[in-house]
């Protein structure tokens, strides 16, 4: 039966590296606090004027080259981001402007935050299964640094995030044993305000005013402990769900790529699931949390370092703002 597989990958992070020590010059924090609580050592940040679609363009070009394709071969763009270039139109359209080779193919943004890439892969797989599209560019790209409060007021959130982009190309396969084997998607809007950016508002005239700016409502707000508490069980639930749907066992998984929000979350999930360290990918030390870009960056790096190879059973899972959580299981084919 026709379904999909990933045939090319690429990523890009901007060259500027900002260490924990650099941040401790801007706010009351320390390298020790950040490393102990999260595992983060540094993150990459854009220069002013660079948006998510700019990072996405380079990641997309690399993924296309890896797949041996050009933009003209792609028939759908799916762009996952919580940091779009503009309120509207979506960043997929901005990317299309920057890469004219896409012509007038459909360009879709999705707003599933840390879970965005997994949702995007599931959407792409579904479009390919029904025969609607054949070569889909799936991107996760984020520019967090321009929207974080780098003062002591914002330290609980600002130290966690970095900028970056990852992209994959998805194409059809008829081979039941390879490609996307299954996915599980969930959301719980009840907790929308546990991790969110209140402003600009969609229901207030003018969308933003001086008081909102002074209250810091243009910056993300997070109840870190609540997010942490929900993340670990939700990760495990959706991993068990996708394993159940596909009739696979956790011991069969060759590589686990979790969303990188906190190494303590990753370790807790791996321990509960009985996954040994050597099967678990962590790059949070170098990039921090790049939300929708995290998993495709991890996928590309895992190919580069040889941990992900043709035939590997790859499990990806994520949890984030919304709340949203999701998993995807695939047999790697390139
Ligand atoms: O990707 C989206 C999903 N996001 C997540 O999954 C994040 C989940 N949450 C977490 O990862 C953790 O909750 C954090 C890393 C955000 C925080 O770790 P924590 O162990 O839960 O710390 P806490 O929030 O309980 O804060 C402990 C202390 C507080 O001080 P008091 O009240 O004990 O005096 C904070 O004010 O640490 C303080 N603190 C900081 N200190 C130095 C908060 N941020 C910082 C900071 N530097 N950057």
CSV table of C-alpha atoms and ligand atoms in Angstrom, one decimal:
chain,number,residue,atom,x,y,z
A,1,UNK,CA,0.0,0.0,0.0
A,2,UNK,CA,1.3,3.5,-0.9
A,3,UNK,CA,2.6,5.4,2.1
A,4,UNK,CA,5.7,7.6,2.6
A,5,UNK,CA,9.3,7.6,3.5
A,6,UNK,CA,12.0,10.3,4.0
A,7,UNK,CA,14.4,10.5,1.1
A,8,UNK,CA,16.5,13.6,2.1
A,9,UNK,CA,17.5,15.6,5.1
A,10,UNK,CA,19.2,18.9,5.9
A,11,UNK,CA,19.6,21.5,8.6
A,12,UNK,CA,21.0,24.9,9.3
A,13,UNK,CA,21.7,26.9,12.4
A,14,UNK,CA,23.0,30.5,12.3
A,15,UNK,CA,26.7,30.9,12.9
A,16,UNK,CA,26.5,33.0,16.1
A,17,UNK,CA,27.0,30.9,19.3
A,18,UNK,CA,25.8,32.2,22.6
A,19,UNK,CA,27.0,30.4,25.7
A,20,UNK,CA,25.4,30.2,29.1
A,21,UNK,CA,28.2,32.5,30.4
A,22,UNK,CA,27.2,35.0,27.7
A,23,UNK,CA,23.6,35.0,29.1
A,24,UNK,CA,24.8,35.3,32.7
A,25,UNK,CA,26.2,38.8,31.7
A,26,UNK,CA,22.6,39.8,30.7
A,27,UNK,CA,20.6,38.3,33.6
A,28,UNK,CA,20.9,36.7,37.0
A,29,UNK,CA,21.7,33.1,35.9
A,30,UNK,CA,24.7,30.8,35.7
A,31,UNK,CA,26.2,28.2,33.5
A,32,UNK,CA,25.9,25.7,36.4
A,33,UNK,CA,22.2,26.4,36.9
A,34,UNK,CA,21.4,26.0,33.2
A,35,UNK,CA,23.5,22.9,32.7
A,36,UNK,CA,22.2,21.2,35.9
A,37,UNK,CA,18.6,21.9,35.2
A,38,UNK,CA,18.5,21.4,31.4
A,39,UNK,CA,21.8,20.0,29.9
A,40,UNK,CA,22.1,23.2,27.7
A,41,UNK,CA,25.6,24.6,27.2
A,42,UNK,CA,25.0,27.0,24.3
A,43,UNK,CA,22.5,28.0,21.6
A,44,UNK,CA,22.7,29.6,18.1
A,45,UNK,CA,21.2,33.0,17.4
A,46,UNK,CA,20.4,34.9,14.3
A,47,UNK,CA,21.5,38.4,13.5
A,48,UNK,CA,18.7,41.0,13.3
A,49,UNK,CA,16.7,40.8,10.1
A,50,UNK,CA,16.9,37.0,9.7
A,51,UNK,CA,13.6,35.2,10.0
A,52,UNK,CA,12.5,31.6,10.2
A,53,UNK,CA,12.0,31.4,6.4
A,54,UNK,CA,15.6,32.5,5.9
A,55,UNK,CA,16.9,29.6,8.1
A,56,UNK,CA,14.4,27.3,6.4
A,57,UNK,CA,15.6,28.2,2.9
A,58,UNK,CA,19.1,26.9,3.7
A,59,UNK,CA,17.9,23.7,5.4
A,60,UNK,CA,15.5,23.1,2.5
A,61,UNK,CA,18.2,23.6,-0.1
A,62,UNK,CA,20.4,21.1,1.8
A,63,UNK,CA,17.6,18.5,2.1
A,64,UNK,CA,16.7,18.9,-1.6
A,65,UNK,CA,20.4,18.4,-2.6
A,66,UNK,CA,20.5,15.3,-0.3
A,67,UNK,CA,17.5,13.9,-2.1
A,68,UNK,CA,18.9,14.7,-5.5
A,69,UNK,CA,15.9,17.0,-6.3
A,70,UNK,CA,15.3,20.7,-7.0
A,71,UNK,CA,12.5,22.9,-5.8
A,72,UNK,CA,10.6,22.2,-9.1
A,73,UNK,CA,10.2,18.6,-8.1
A,74,UNK,CA,8.3,19.4,-4.9
A,75,UNK,CA,4.5,19.6,-4.9
A,76,UNK,CA,3.7,20.7,-1.3
A,77,UNK,CA,5.5,22.6,1.4
A,78,UNK,CA,4.6,22.0,5.1
A,79,UNK,CA,6.2,24.5,7.4
A,80,UNK,CA,6.1,23.9,11.2
A,81,UNK,CA,6.9,26.9,13.3
A,82,UNK,CA,5.8,28.8,16.4
A,83,UNK,CA,7.9,31.8,15.3
A,84,UNK,CA,6.6,32.7,11.8
A,85,UNK,CA,8.2,35.6,10.0
A,86,UNK,CA,4.8,37.5,10.2
A,87,UNK,CA,1.5,37.3,11.9
A,88,UNK,CA,0.3,36.5,8.4
A,89,UNK,CA,0.8,35.2,5.8
A,90,UNK,CA,2.5,32.0,6.9
A,91,UNK,CA,6.2,31.3,6.6
A,92,UNK,CA,5.7,28.6,3.9
A,93,UNK,CA,4.6,31.4,1.6
A,94,UNK,CA,7.6,33.5,2.6
A,95,UNK,CA,9.8,30.6,1.9
A,96,UNK,CA,8.1,30.2,-1.5
A,97,UNK,CA,9.0,33.9,-2.3
A,98,UNK,CA,12.6,33.2,-1.4
A,99,UNK,CA,12.8,30.0,-3.5
A,100,UNK,CA,10.9,30.8,-6.8
A,101,UNK,CA,11.6,27.3,-8.0
A,102,UNK,CA,8.5,26.1,-6.0
A,103,UNK,CA,6.2,27.9,-8.5
A,104,UNK,CA,2.6,28.0,-7.2
A,105,UNK,CA,2.5,24.7,-5.2
A,106,UNK,CA,0.5,24.8,-2.0
A,107,UNK,CA,2.3,26.1,1.0
A,108,UNK,CA,1.0,25.2,4.4
A,109,UNK,CA,2.0,26.4,7.9
A,110,UNK,CA,1.2,24.4,11.0
A,111,UNK,CA,1.4,25.8,14.5
A,112,UNK,CA,2.0,22.8,16.8
A,113,UNK,CA,5.1,24.2,18.6
A,114,UNK,CA,7.6,21.6,19.8
A,115,UNK,CA,5.4,18.9,18.4
A,116,UNK,CA,5.1,20.6,15.0
A,117,UNK,CA,7.6,18.4,13.1
A,118,UNK,CA,5.9,15.2,14.1
A,119,UNK,CA,2.5,16.6,13.2
A,120,UNK,CA,3.9,17.8,9.8
A,121,UNK,CA,5.3,14.3,9.0
A,122,UNK,CA,1.9,12.8,9.8
A,123,UNK,CA,0.1,15.3,7.6
A,124,UNK,CA,2.6,14.7,4.7
A,125,UNK,CA,2.3,10.9,5.1
A,126,UNK,CA,-1.5,11.2,5.0
A,127,UNK,CA,-1.4,13.3,1.8
A,128,UNK,CA,1.0,10.8,0.2
A,129,UNK,CA,-1.1,7.8,1.2
A,130,UNK,CA,-4.2,9.2,-0.5
A,131,UNK,CA,-2.2,10.1,-3.6
A,132,UNK,CA,-2.8,13.9,-3.4
A,133,UNK,CA,1.0,14.8,-3.4
A,134,UNK,CA,4.2,12.9,-4.1
A,135,UNK,CA,7.2,15.0,-3.1
A,136,UNK,CA,6.7,17.0,0.1
A,137,UNK,CA,9.1,19.4,1.7
A,138,UNK,CA,8.6,19.2,5.5
A,139,UNK,CA,10.3,21.9,7.5
A,140,UNK,CA,10.7,22.9,11.1
A,141,UNK,CA,12.3,26.3,11.5
A,142,UNK,CA,12.4,28.7,14.4
A,143,UNK,CA,13.8,32.1,15.4
A,144,UNK,CA,13.3,32.4,19.1
A,145,UNK,CA,16.0,34.8,20.0
A,146,UNK,CA,14.3,38.0,18.8
A,147,UNK,CA,11.3,37.3,21.0
A,148,UNK,CA,12.8,36.3,24.4
A,149,UNK,CA,13.2,38.5,27.5
A,150,UNK,CA,17.0,38.4,28.1
A,151,UNK,CA,16.6,40.1,31.5
A,152,UNK,CA,16.3,38.4,34.9
A,153,UNK,CA,12.5,38.7,34.6
A,154,UNK,CA,12.5,36.3,31.6
A,155,UNK,CA,15.4,34.0,32.7
A,156,UNK,CA,13.2,30.9,33.3
A,157,UNK,CA,12.3,30.8,29.6
A,158,UNK,CA,15.0,32.8,27.8
A,159,UNK,CA,17.9,30.4,28.6
A,160,UNK,CA,16.0,27.4,27.1
A,161,UNK,CA,15.6,28.3,23.5
A,162,UNK,CA,17.8,28.6,20.4
A,163,UNK,CA,17.4,29.3,16.7
A,164,UNK,CA,17.6,26.8,13.8
A,165,UNK,CA,15.9,24.9,11.0
A,166,UNK,CA,15.7,21.3,9.9
A,167,UNK,CA,14.1,19.9,6.7
A,168,UNK,CA,13.2,16.5,5.2
A,169,UNK,CA,11.8,15.5,1.8
A,170,UNK,CA,9.1,12.9,1.9
A,171,UNK,CA,8.2,10.7,-1.1
A,172,UNK,CA,6.0,7.6,-1.8
A,173,UNK,CA,7.0,4.0,-1.3
A,174,UNK,CA,5.0,0.8,-1.9
A,175,UNK,CA,7.3,-1.2,0.4
A,176,UNK,CA,5.3,-2.0,3.6
A,177,UNK,CA,8.4,-2.7,5.6
A,178,UNK,CA,9.9,0.8,5.1
A,179,UNK,CA,9.1,4.4,5.7
A,180,UNK,CA,6.5,5.8,8.0
A,181,UNK,CA,4.9,2.9,9.9
A,182,UNK,CA,2.6,4.8,12.1
A,183,UNK,CA,2.0,7.9,14.2
A,184,UNK,CA,0.0,9.1,17.2
A,185,UNK,CA,-1.1,12.7,17.6
A,186,UNK,CA,-2.6,14.4,20.6
A,187,UNK,CA,-3.5,17.8,22.1
A,188,UNK,CA,-5.0,19.2,25.3
A,189,UNK,CA,-6.0,22.8,24.9
A,190,UNK,CA,-7.0,22.9,28.6
A,191,UNK,CA,-3.4,23.7,29.3
A,192,UNK,CA,-2.9,26.3,26.6
A,193,UNK,CA,-1.6,28.9,29.0
A,194,UNK,CA,1.0,26.8,30.7
A,195,UNK,CA,3.4,27.7,27.9
A,196,UNK,CA,2.3,30.6,25.6
A,197,UNK,CA,2.9,34.1,24.3
A,198,UNK,CA,-0.1,36.1,25.3
A,199,UNK,CA,0.4,39.1,22.9
A,200,UNK,CA,-0.3,40.2,20.2
A,201,UNK,CA,-3.9,39.2,21.0
A,202,UNK,CA,-6.4,38.1,18.4
A,203,UNK,CA,-9.4,39.5,20.2
A,204,UNK,CA,-8.3,42.9,21.4
A,205,UNK,CA,-8.6,46.0,19.2
A,206,UNK,CA,-5.1,47.1,18.1
A,207,UNK,CA,-3.8,43.6,19.2
A,208,UNK,CA,-1.3,45.1,21.5
A,209,UNK,CA,-1.0,48.2,23.8
A,210,UNK,CA,1.6,49.8,26.0
A,211,UNK,CA,0.5,48.1,29.2
A,212,UNK,CA,0.8,44.7,27.5
A,213,UNK,CA,4.3,45.5,26.3
A,214,UNK,CA,5.3,46.7,29.8
A,215,UNK,CA,3.9,43.5,31.4
A,216,UNK,CA,6.1,41.6,29.0
A,217,UNK,CA,3.2,39.9,27.3
A,218,UNK,CA,5.0,39.7,24.0
A,219,UNK,CA,7.4,37.3,25.6
A,220,UNK,CA,6.7,33.6,26.2
A,221,UNK,CA,5.4,32.6,29.7
A,222,UNK,CA,5.8,29.1,31.1
A,223,UNK,CA,4.8,27.2,34.2
A,224,UNK,CA,8.0,25.1,33.9
A,225,UNK,CA,7.1,22.6,36.6
A,226,UNK,CA,3.6,21.9,35.1
A,227,UNK,CA,5.1,21.4,31.7
A,228,UNK,CA,7.7,19.0,33.0
A,229,UNK,CA,5.1,17.1,35.0
A,230,UNK,CA,2.9,16.5,32.0
A,231,UNK,CA,5.7,15.9,29.5
A,232,UNK,CA,7.1,12.7,30.9
A,233,UNK,CA,3.9,10.6,31.0
A,234,UNK,CA,2.6,12.1,27.8
A,235,UNK,CA,5.8,11.1,26.0
A,236,UNK,CA,5.5,7.6,27.3
A,237,UNK,CA,1.8,7.3,26.4
A,238,UNK,CA,2.3,8.3,22.8
A,239,UNK,CA,5.3,6.1,22.4
A,240,UNK,CA,3.3,3.1,23.7
A,241,UNK,CA,0.4,4.1,21.4
A,242,UNK,CA,2.5,4.1,18.2
A,243,UNK,CA,4.2,0.9,19.2
A,244,UNK,CA,0.8,-0.7,19.8
A,245,UNK,CA,-0.6,0.6,16.5
A,246,UNK,CA,2.3,-0.8,14.5
A,247,UNK,CA,2.7,-4.0,16.5
A,248,UNK,CA,6.3,-3.2,17.5
A,249,UNK,CA,8.0,-3.6,20.8
A,250,UNK,CA,10.3,-0.9,22.4
A,251,UNK,CA,13.2,-3.4,22.3
A,252,UNK,CA,13.0,-3.3,18.5
A,253,UNK,CA,13.6,0.4,18.4
A,254,UNK,CA,17.2,1.2,17.2
A,255,UNK,CA,17.2,4.9,17.8
A,256,UNK,CA,15.0,7.2,19.8
A,257,UNK,CA,14.9,10.9,18.9
A,258,UNK,CA,12.9,12.8,21.5
A,259,UNK,CA,12.2,16.5,21.3
A,260,UNK,CA,15.0,18.3,23.1
A,261,UNK,CA,13.4,20.5,25.8
A,262,UNK,CA,15.4,19.3,28.8
A,263,UNK,CA,17.8,16.4,29.2
A,264,UNK,CA,16.1,15.5,32.5
A,265,UNK,CA,12.9,14.9,30.6
A,266,UNK,CA,14.7,12.8,28.0
A,267,UNK,CA,16.4,10.7,30.7
A,268,UNK,CA,13.1,10.2,32.6
A,269,UNK,CA,11.3,9.1,29.4
A,270,UNK,CA,14.1,6.8,28.4
A,271,UNK,CA,14.3,5.2,31.8
A,272,UNK,CA,10.5,4.7,32.0
A,273,UNK,CA,10.5,3.2,28.5
A,274,UNK,CA,13.5,1.0,29.2
A,275,UNK,CA,15.6,2.6,26.4
A,276,UNK,CA,19.3,2.4,27.0
A,277,UNK,CA,21.4,5.6,26.6
A,278,UNK,CA,23.1,4.4,23.5
A,279,UNK,CA,19.7,4.4,21.7
A,280,UNK,CA,18.8,7.9,22.8
A,281,UNK,CA,19.8,11.1,20.9
A,282,UNK,CA,20.6,14.3,22.7
A,283,UNK,CA,22.0,17.4,21.2
A,284,UNK,CA,20.4,19.9,23.5
A,285,UNK,CA,23.8,20.9,24.9
A,286,UNK,CA,24.7,22.5,21.6
A,287,UNK,CA,21.4,23.9,20.3
A,288,UNK,CA,19.1,24.3,23.3
A,289,UNK,CA,15.4,23.8,22.4
A,290,UNK,CA,14.7,24.7,18.8
A,291,UNK,CA,11.1,23.6,19.0
A,292,UNK,CA,9.8,22.4,15.6
A,293,UNK,CA,13.4,22.3,14.2
A,294,UNK,CA,14.8,20.0,16.9
A,295,UNK,CA,13.8,16.6,15.6
A,296,UNK,CA,14.8,17.1,11.9
A,297,UNK,CA,18.2,18.5,13.2
A,298,UNK,CA,18.6,15.4,15.3
A,299,UNK,CA,17.7,13.2,12.4
A,300,UNK,CA,20.3,14.8,10.1
A,301,UNK,CA,23.0,14.7,12.7
A,302,UNK,CA,22.2,11.1,13.5
A,303,UNK,CA,22.7,10.2,9.9
A,304,UNK,CA,26.0,12.1,9.8
A,305,UNK,CA,27.4,10.4,12.9
A,306,UNK,CA,26.3,6.9,11.7
A,307,UNK,CA,23.7,6.2,14.4
A,308,UNK,CA,20.8,6.3,12.0
A,309,UNK,CA,21.3,4.0,9.0
A,310,UNK,CA,19.3,2.3,6.3
A,311,UNK,CA,17.1,-0.3,8.1
A,312,UNK,CA,17.1,1.4,11.5
A,313,UNK,CA,13.8,1.5,13.3
A,314,UNK,CA,13.5,5.2,14.3
A,315,UNK,CA,11.1,6.4,17.0
A,316,UNK,CA,10.6,10.2,17.3
A,317,UNK,CA,8.4,11.8,20.0
A,318,UNK,CA,7.6,15.3,21.2
A,319,UNK,CA,5.7,17.3,23.8
A,320,UNK,CA,5.1,21.0,23.9
A,321,UNK,CA,2.9,24.0,24.1
A,322,UNK,CA,-0.8,23.5,23.5
A,323,UNK,CA,-0.3,21.1,25.1
A,324,UNK,CA,0.5,18.9,22.1
A,325,UNK,CA,2.3,15.6,22.0
A,326,UNK,CA,3.0,13.1,19.3
A,327,UNK,CA,5.1,10.2,18.1
A,328,UNK,CA,6.1,8.7,14.8
A,329,UNK,CA,7.7,5.3,14.1
A,330,UNK,CA,9.6,4.8,10.8
A,331,UNK,CA,12.0,2.3,9.1
A,332,UNK,CA,14.8,4.4,7.8
A,333,UNK,CA,15.5,4.0,4.1
A,334,UNK,CA,18.4,6.3,3.0
B,1,LIG,O1,9.7,22.7,24.7
B,1,LIG,C1,8.6,23.0,25.4
B,1,LIG,C2,8.4,22.3,26.6
B,1,LIG,N1,9.2,22.9,27.6
B,1,LIG,C3,9.6,22.1,28.6
B,1,LIG,O2,9.5,20.9,28.5
B,1,LIG,C4,10.2,22.7,29.8
B,1,LIG,C5,9.8,21.9,31.0
B,1,LIG,N2,10.3,22.5,32.3
B,1,LIG,C6,11.6,22.5,32.6
B,1,LIG,O3,12.4,22.0,31.8
B,1,LIG,C7,12.0,23.0,33.9
B,1,LIG,O4,10.9,23.2,34.7
B,1,LIG,C8,12.9,24.3,33.9
B,1,LIG,C9,14.2,24.0,33.3
B,1,LIG,C10,12.2,25.3,33.0
B,1,LIG,C11,13.1,24.8,35.3
B,1,LIG,O5,13.7,23.8,36.1
B,1,LIG,P1,13.0,23.6,37.6
B,1,LIG,O6,13.9,22.6,38.2
B,1,LIG,O7,11.6,23.2,37.4
B,1,LIG,O8,13.2,24.9,38.3
B,1,LIG,P2,12.1,25.9,38.9
B,1,LIG,O9,11.2,26.5,37.8
B,1,LIG,O10,11.4,25.1,40.0
B,1,LIG,O11,12.9,27.0,39.5
B,1,LIG,C12,13.9,26.8,40.6
B,1,LIG,C13,14.5,28.1,40.9
B,1,LIG,C14,13.5,29.2,41.1
B,1,LIG,O12,14.0,30.0,42.2
B,1,LIG,P3,13.3,29.8,43.7
B,1,LIG,O13,11.8,30.1,43.5
B,1,LIG,O14,13.6,28.4,44.1
B,1,LIG,O15,14.1,30.8,44.5
B,1,LIG,C15,13.6,30.0,39.9
B,1,LIG,O16,13.3,31.4,40.1
B,1,LIG,O17,15.4,28.5,39.9
B,1,LIG,C16,15.1,29.9,39.6
B,1,LIG,N3,15.4,30.1,38.1
B,1,LIG,C17,16.6,30.4,37.7
B,1,LIG,N4,17.8,30.5,38.3
B,1,LIG,C18,18.9,30.8,37.6
B,1,LIG,C19,14.5,30.0,37.1
B,1,LIG,N5,15.2,30.2,36.0
B,1,LIG,C20,16.5,30.5,36.3
B,1,LIG,C21,17.7,30.7,35.6
B,1,LIG,N6,18.8,30.9,36.2
B,1,LIG,N7,17.7,30.8,34.2
